[in-house]
Amino acid sequence: KAGVTQTPRYLIKTRGQQVTLSCSPISGHRSVSWYQQTPGQGLQFLFEYFSETQRNKGNFPGRFSGRQFSNSRSEMNVSTLELGDSALYLCASSLGSGGTGELFFGEGSRLTVL
Amino acid sequence: GIQVEQSPPDLILQEGANSTLRCNFSDSVNNLQWFHQNPWGQLINLFYIPSGTKQNGRLSATTVATERYSLLYISSSQTTDSGVYFCAVGRSGGYQKVTFGTGTKLQVIP
């Protein structure tokens, strides 16, 4: 059974650009959630999608957005990149939504903003 | 929102030693997980343990939900156990459903 797949694994962008990250969940999982990890702030919840609907959103500016497709794959987008957006972005899939199911994480996408 | 605190923040062990990592949470939760973050950043599932005790090889975990804490035991530590250990709690209702602790950075030296 394939795990959670995130692409790309590494990317470098410059300030002001935008970036799109992709996450394919475990087959059969309908919930995808996104987290940002930085050395200073730890692991912070971005948002969760379940059956193509955003269920929950963390405390991030509107530059951070996401969506989920009918096959449960999810993308997150960050527009007008800032230096502080440099981070490891982790995606997790789960059978249930809203913190009720076990989370399984992908390997992450490491974003560097110059 | 719910607060999740882990202790100790840093831990250095000699190979072969045992250790206990603690996770305290400020409110009732529906589930709790322990993860090990490897050097490449991936979070590896260790235990899904809303309550009770589980064991997997040299690792075991206990969650006492009524007292709002969980413990992760590592016995006969190995250098490959090095990394950061996180607990994460989930609860229904509220704005943020899953909250991660601040982590315990473990270094096992030969």
JSON list of N, CA and C in Angstrom, two decimals, chain B residues 3-37:
[
{"chain": "B", "resi": 3, "resn": "GLN", "atom": "N", "xyz": [-3.16, 23.37, 24.77]},
{"chain": "B", "resi": 3, "resn": "GLN", "atom": "CA", "xyz": [-1.71, 23.48, 24.88]},
{"chain": "B", "resi": 3, "resn": "GLN", "atom": "C", "xyz": [-1.11, 22.08, 25.06]},
{"chain": "B", "resi": 4, "resn": "VAL", "atom": "N", "xyz": [-0.01, 21.83, 24.35]},
{"chain": "B", "resi": 4, "resn": "VAL", "atom": "CA", "xyz": [0.66, 20.53, 24.45]},
{"chain": "B", "resi": 4, "resn": "VAL", "atom": "C", "xyz": [2.13, 20.79, 24.77]},
{"chain": "B", "resi": 5, "resn": "GLU", "atom": "N", "xyz": [2.56, 20.28, 25.88]},
{"chain": "B", "resi": 5, "resn": "GLU", "atom": "CA", "xyz": [3.94, 20.49, 26.31]},
{"chain": "B", "resi": 5, "resn": "GLU", "atom": "C", "xyz": [4.66, 19.16, 26.43]},
{"chain": "B", "resi": 6, "resn": "GLN", "atom": "N", "xyz": [5.89, 19.13, 25.94]},
{"chain": "B", "resi": 6, "resn": "GLN", "atom": "CA", "xyz": [6.69, 17.93, 26.02]},
{"chain": "B", "resi": 6, "resn": "GLN", "atom": "C", "xyz": [7.93, 18.19, 26.86]},
{"chain": "B", "resi": 7, "resn": "SER", "atom": "N", "xyz": [8.33, 17.16, 27.58]},
{"chain": "B", "resi": 7, "resn": "SER", "atom": "CA", "xyz": [9.54, 17.27, 28.39]},
{"chain": "B", "resi": 7, "resn": "SER", "atom": "C", "xyz": [10.30, 15.94, 28.37]},
{"chain": "B", "resi": 8, "resn": "PRO", "atom": "N", "xyz": [11.63, 15.99, 28.52]},
{"chain": "B", "resi": 8, "resn": "PRO", "atom": "CA", "xyz": [12.43, 17.21, 28.47]},
{"chain": "B", "resi": 8, "resn": "PRO", "atom": "C", "xyz": [12.55, 17.72, 27.03]},
{"chain": "B", "resi": 9, "resn": "PRO", "atom": "N", "xyz": [12.96, 18.94, 26.83]},
{"chain": "B", "resi": 9, "resn": "PRO", "atom": "CA", "xyz": [13.15, 19.45, 25.46]},
{"chain": "B", "resi": 9, "resn": "PRO", "atom": "C", "xyz": [14.35, 18.82, 24.78]},
{"chain": "B", "resi": 10, "resn": "ASP", "atom": "N", "xyz": [15.37, 18.51, 25.55]},
{"chain": "B", "resi": 10, "resn": "ASP", "atom": "CA", "xyz": [16.57, 17.88, 25.01]},
{"chain": "B", "resi": 10, "resn": "ASP", "atom": "C", "xyz": [17.01, 16.76, 25.93]},
{"chain": "B", "resi": 11, "resn": "LEU", "atom": "N", "xyz": [17.56, 15.72, 25.31]},
{"chain": "B", "resi": 11, "resn": "LEU", "atom": "CA", "xyz": [17.98, 14.56, 26.08]},
{"chain": "B", "resi": 11, "resn": "LEU", "atom": "C", "xyz": [19.16, 13.90, 25.38]},
{"chain": "B", "resi": 12, "resn": "ILE", "atom": "N", "xyz": [20.21, 13.66, 26.14]},
{"chain": "B", "resi": 12, "resn": "ILE", "atom": "CA", "xyz": [21.38, 12.95, 25.61]},
{"chain": "B", "resi": 12, "resn": "ILE", "atom": "C", "xyz": [21.53, 11.66, 26.40]},
{"chain": "B", "resi": 13, "resn": "LEU", "atom": "N", "xyz": [21.62, 10.55, 25.70]},
{"chain": "B", "resi": 13, "resn": "LEU", "atom": "CA", "xyz": [21.71, 9.24, 26.33]},
{"chain": "B", "resi": 13, "resn": "LEU", "atom": "C", "xyz": [22.92, 8.48, 25.81]},
{"chain": "B", "resi": 14, "resn": "GLN", "atom": "N", "xyz": [23.44, 7.66, 26.68]},
{"chain": "B", "resi": 14, "resn": "GLN", "atom": "CA", "xyz": [24.45, 6.70, 26.25]},
{"chain": "B", "resi": 14, "resn": "GLN", "atom": "C", "xyz": [23.71, 5.52, 25.63]},
{"chain": "B", "resi": 15, "resn": "GLU", "atom": "N", "xyz": [24.26, 4.98, 24.60]},
{"chain": "B", "resi": 15, "resn": "GLU", "atom": "CA", "xyz": [23.66, 3.81, 23.96]},
{"chain": "B", "resi": 15, "resn": "GLU", "atom": "C", "xyz": [23.41, 2.73, 25.01]},
{"chain": "B", "resi": 16, "resn": "GLY", "atom": "N", "xyz": [22.21, 2.14, 24.96]},
{"chain": "B", "resi": 16, "resn": "GLY", "atom": "CA", "xyz": [21.86, 1.10, 25.92]},
{"chain": "B", "resi": 16, "resn": "GLY", "atom": "C", "xyz": [21.03, 1.59, 27.08]},
{"chain": "B", "resi": 17, "resn": "ALA", "atom": "N", "xyz": [20.98, 2.91, 27.26]},
{"chain": "B", "resi": 17, "resn": "ALA", "atom": "CA", "xyz": [20.22, 3.47, 28.39]},
{"chain": "B", "resi": 17, "resn": "ALA", "atom": "C", "xyz": [18.73, 3.50, 28.06]},
{"chain": "B", "resi": 18, "resn": "ASN", "atom": "N", "xyz": [17.94, 3.67, 29.11]},
{"chain": "B", "resi": 18, "resn": "ASN", "atom": "CA", "xyz": [16.49, 3.79, 28.97]},
{"chain": "B", "resi": 18, "resn": "ASN", "atom": "C", "xyz": [16.08, 5.24, 29.18]},
{"chain": "B", "resi": 19, "resn": "SER", "atom": "N", "xyz": [14.92, 5.61, 28.65]},
{"chain": "B", "resi": 19, "resn": "SER", "atom": "CA", "xyz": [14.45, 6.98, 28.82]},
{"chain": "B", "resi": 19, "resn": "SER", "atom": "C", "xyz": [12.92, 7.03, 28.81]},
{"chain": "B", "resi": 20, "resn": "THR", "atom": "N", "xyz": [12.41, 8.11, 29.38]},
{"chain": "B", "resi": 20, "resn": "THR", "atom": "CA", "xyz": [10.97, 8.36, 29.38]},
{"chain": "B", "resi": 20, "resn": "THR", "atom": "C", "xyz": [10.72, 9.78, 28.91]},
{"chain": "B", "resi": 21, "resn": "LEU", "atom": "N", "xyz": [9.90, 9.91, 27.89]},
{"chain": "B", "resi": 21, "resn": "LEU", "atom": "CA", "xyz": [9.51, 11.21, 27.36]},
{"chain": "B", "resi": 21, "resn": "LEU", "atom": "C", "xyz": [8.06, 11.45, 27.76]},
{"chain": "B", "resi": 22, "resn": "ARG", "atom": "N", "xyz": [7.76, 12.70, 28.08]},
{"chain": "B", "resi": 22, "resn": "ARG", "atom": "CA", "xyz": [6.43, 13.02, 28.58]},
{"chain": "B", "resi": 22, "resn": "ARG", "atom": "C", "xyz": [5.72, 14.03, 27.71]},
{"chain": "B", "resi": 23, "resn": "CYS", "atom": "N", "xyz": [4.41, 13.88, 27.62]},
{"chain": "B", "resi": 23, "resn": "CYS", "atom": "CA", "xyz": [3.56, 14.80, 26.85]},
{"chain": "B", "resi": 23, "resn": "CYS", "atom": "C", "xyz": [2.38, 15.16, 27.73]},
{"chain": "B", "resi": 24, "resn": "ASN", "atom": "N", "xyz": [2.25, 16.44, 28.06]},
{"chain": "B", "resi": 24, "resn": "ASN", "atom": "CA", "xyz": [1.12, 16.94, 28.85]},
{"chain": "B", "resi": 24, "resn": "ASN", "atom": "C", "xyz": [0.22, 17.77, 27.95]},
{"chain": "B", "resi": 25, "resn": "PHE", "atom": "N", "xyz": [-1.08, 17.63, 28.12]},
{"chain": "B", "resi": 25, "resn": "PHE", "atom": "CA", "xyz": [-2.01, 18.43, 27.33]},
{"chain": "B", "resi": 25, "resn": "PHE", "atom": "C", "xyz": [-3.05, 19.05, 28.25]},
{"chain": "B", "resi": 26, "resn": "SER", "atom": "N", "xyz": [-3.55, 20.20, 27.82]},
{"chain": "B", "resi": 26, "resn": "SER", "atom": "CA", "xyz": [-4.31, 21.06, 28.73]},
{"chain": "B", "resi": 26, "resn": "SER", "atom": "C", "xyz": [-5.82, 20.80, 28.75]},
{"chain": "B", "resi": 27, "resn": "ASP", "atom": "N", "xyz": [-6.30, 19.94, 27.84]},
{"chain": "B", "resi": 27, "resn": "ASP", "atom": "CA", "xyz": [-7.73, 19.71, 27.79]},
{"chain": "B", "resi": 27, "resn": "ASP", "atom": "C", "xyz": [-7.98, 18.29, 27.31]},
{"chain": "B", "resi": 28, "resn": "SER", "atom": "N", "xyz": [-9.23, 17.87, 27.37]},
{"chain": "B", "resi": 28, "resn": "SER", "atom": "CA", "xyz": [-9.55, 16.51, 26.94]},
{"chain": "B", "resi": 28, "resn": "SER", "atom": "C", "xyz": [-9.32, 16.37, 25.44]},
{"chain": "B", "resi": 29, "resn": "VAL", "atom": "N", "xyz": [-8.92, 15.17, 25.03]},
{"chain": "B", "resi": 29, "resn": "VAL", "atom": "CA", "xyz": [-8.62, 14.92, 23.62]},
{"chain": "B", "resi": 29, "resn": "VAL", "atom": "C", "xyz": [-9.29, 13.62, 23.19]},
{"chain": "B", "resi": 30, "resn": "ASN", "atom": "N", "xyz": [-9.45, 13.49, 21.88]},
{"chain": "B", "resi": 30, "resn": "ASN", "atom": "CA", "xyz": [-10.04, 12.28, 21.34]},
{"chain": "B", "resi": 30, "resn": "ASN", "atom": "C", "xyz": [-8.98, 11.25, 20.97]},
{"chain": "B", "resi": 31, "resn": "ASN", "atom": "N", "xyz": [-7.80, 11.74, 20.60]},
{"chain": "B", "resi": 31, "resn": "ASN", "atom": "CA", "xyz": [-6.74, 10.79, 20.28]},
{"chain": "B", "resi": 31, "resn": "ASN", "atom": "C", "xyz": [-5.38, 11.43, 20.50]},
{"chain": "B", "resi": 32, "resn": "LEU", "atom": "N", "xyz": [-4.38, 10.58, 20.49]},
{"chain": "B", "resi": 32, "resn": "LEU", "atom": "CA", "xyz": [-3.01, 11.04, 20.71]},
{"chain": "B", "resi": 32, "resn": "LEU", "atom": "C", "xyz": [-2.07, 10.15, 19.92]},
{"chain": "B", "resi": 33, "resn": "GLN", "atom": "N", "xyz": [-1.10, 10.76, 19.29]},
{"chain": "B", "resi": 33, "resn": "GLN", "atom": "CA", "xyz": [-0.11, 10.01, 18.53]},
{"chain": "B", "resi": 33, "resn": "GLN", "atom": "C", "xyz": [1.29, 10.43, 18.96]},
{"chain": "B", "resi": 34, "resn": "TRP", "atom": "N", "xyz": [2.22, 9.48, 18.84]},
{"chain": "B", "resi": 34, "resn": "TRP", "atom": "CA", "xyz": [3.64, 9.75, 19.00]},
{"chain": "B", "resi": 34, "resn": "TRP", "atom": "C", "xyz": [4.31, 9.54, 17.65]},
{"chain": "B", "resi": 35, "resn": "PHE", "atom": "N", "xyz": [5.22, 10.47, 17.32]},
{"chain": "B", "resi": 35, "resn": "PHE", "atom": "CA", "xyz": [5.97, 10.40, 16.08]},
{"chain": "B", "resi": 35, "resn": "PHE", "atom": "C", "xyz": [7.46, 10.54, 16.37]},
{"chain": "B", "resi": 36, "resn": "HIS", "atom": "N", "xyz": [8.25, 9.97, 15.47]},
{"chain": "B", "resi": 36, "resn": "HIS", "atom": "CA", "xyz": [9.69, 10.18, 15.46]},
{"chain": "B", "resi": 36, "resn": "HIS", "atom": "C", "xyz": [10.03, 10.87, 14.14]},
{"chain": "B", "resi": 37, "resn": "GLN", "atom": "N", "xyz": [10.66, 12.03, 14.24]},
{"chain": "B", "resi": 37, "resn": "GLN", "atom": "CA", "xyz": [11.05, 12.73, 13.01]},
{"chain": "B", "resi": 37, "resn": "GLN", "atom": "C", "xyz": [12.48, 12.34, 12.66]}
]
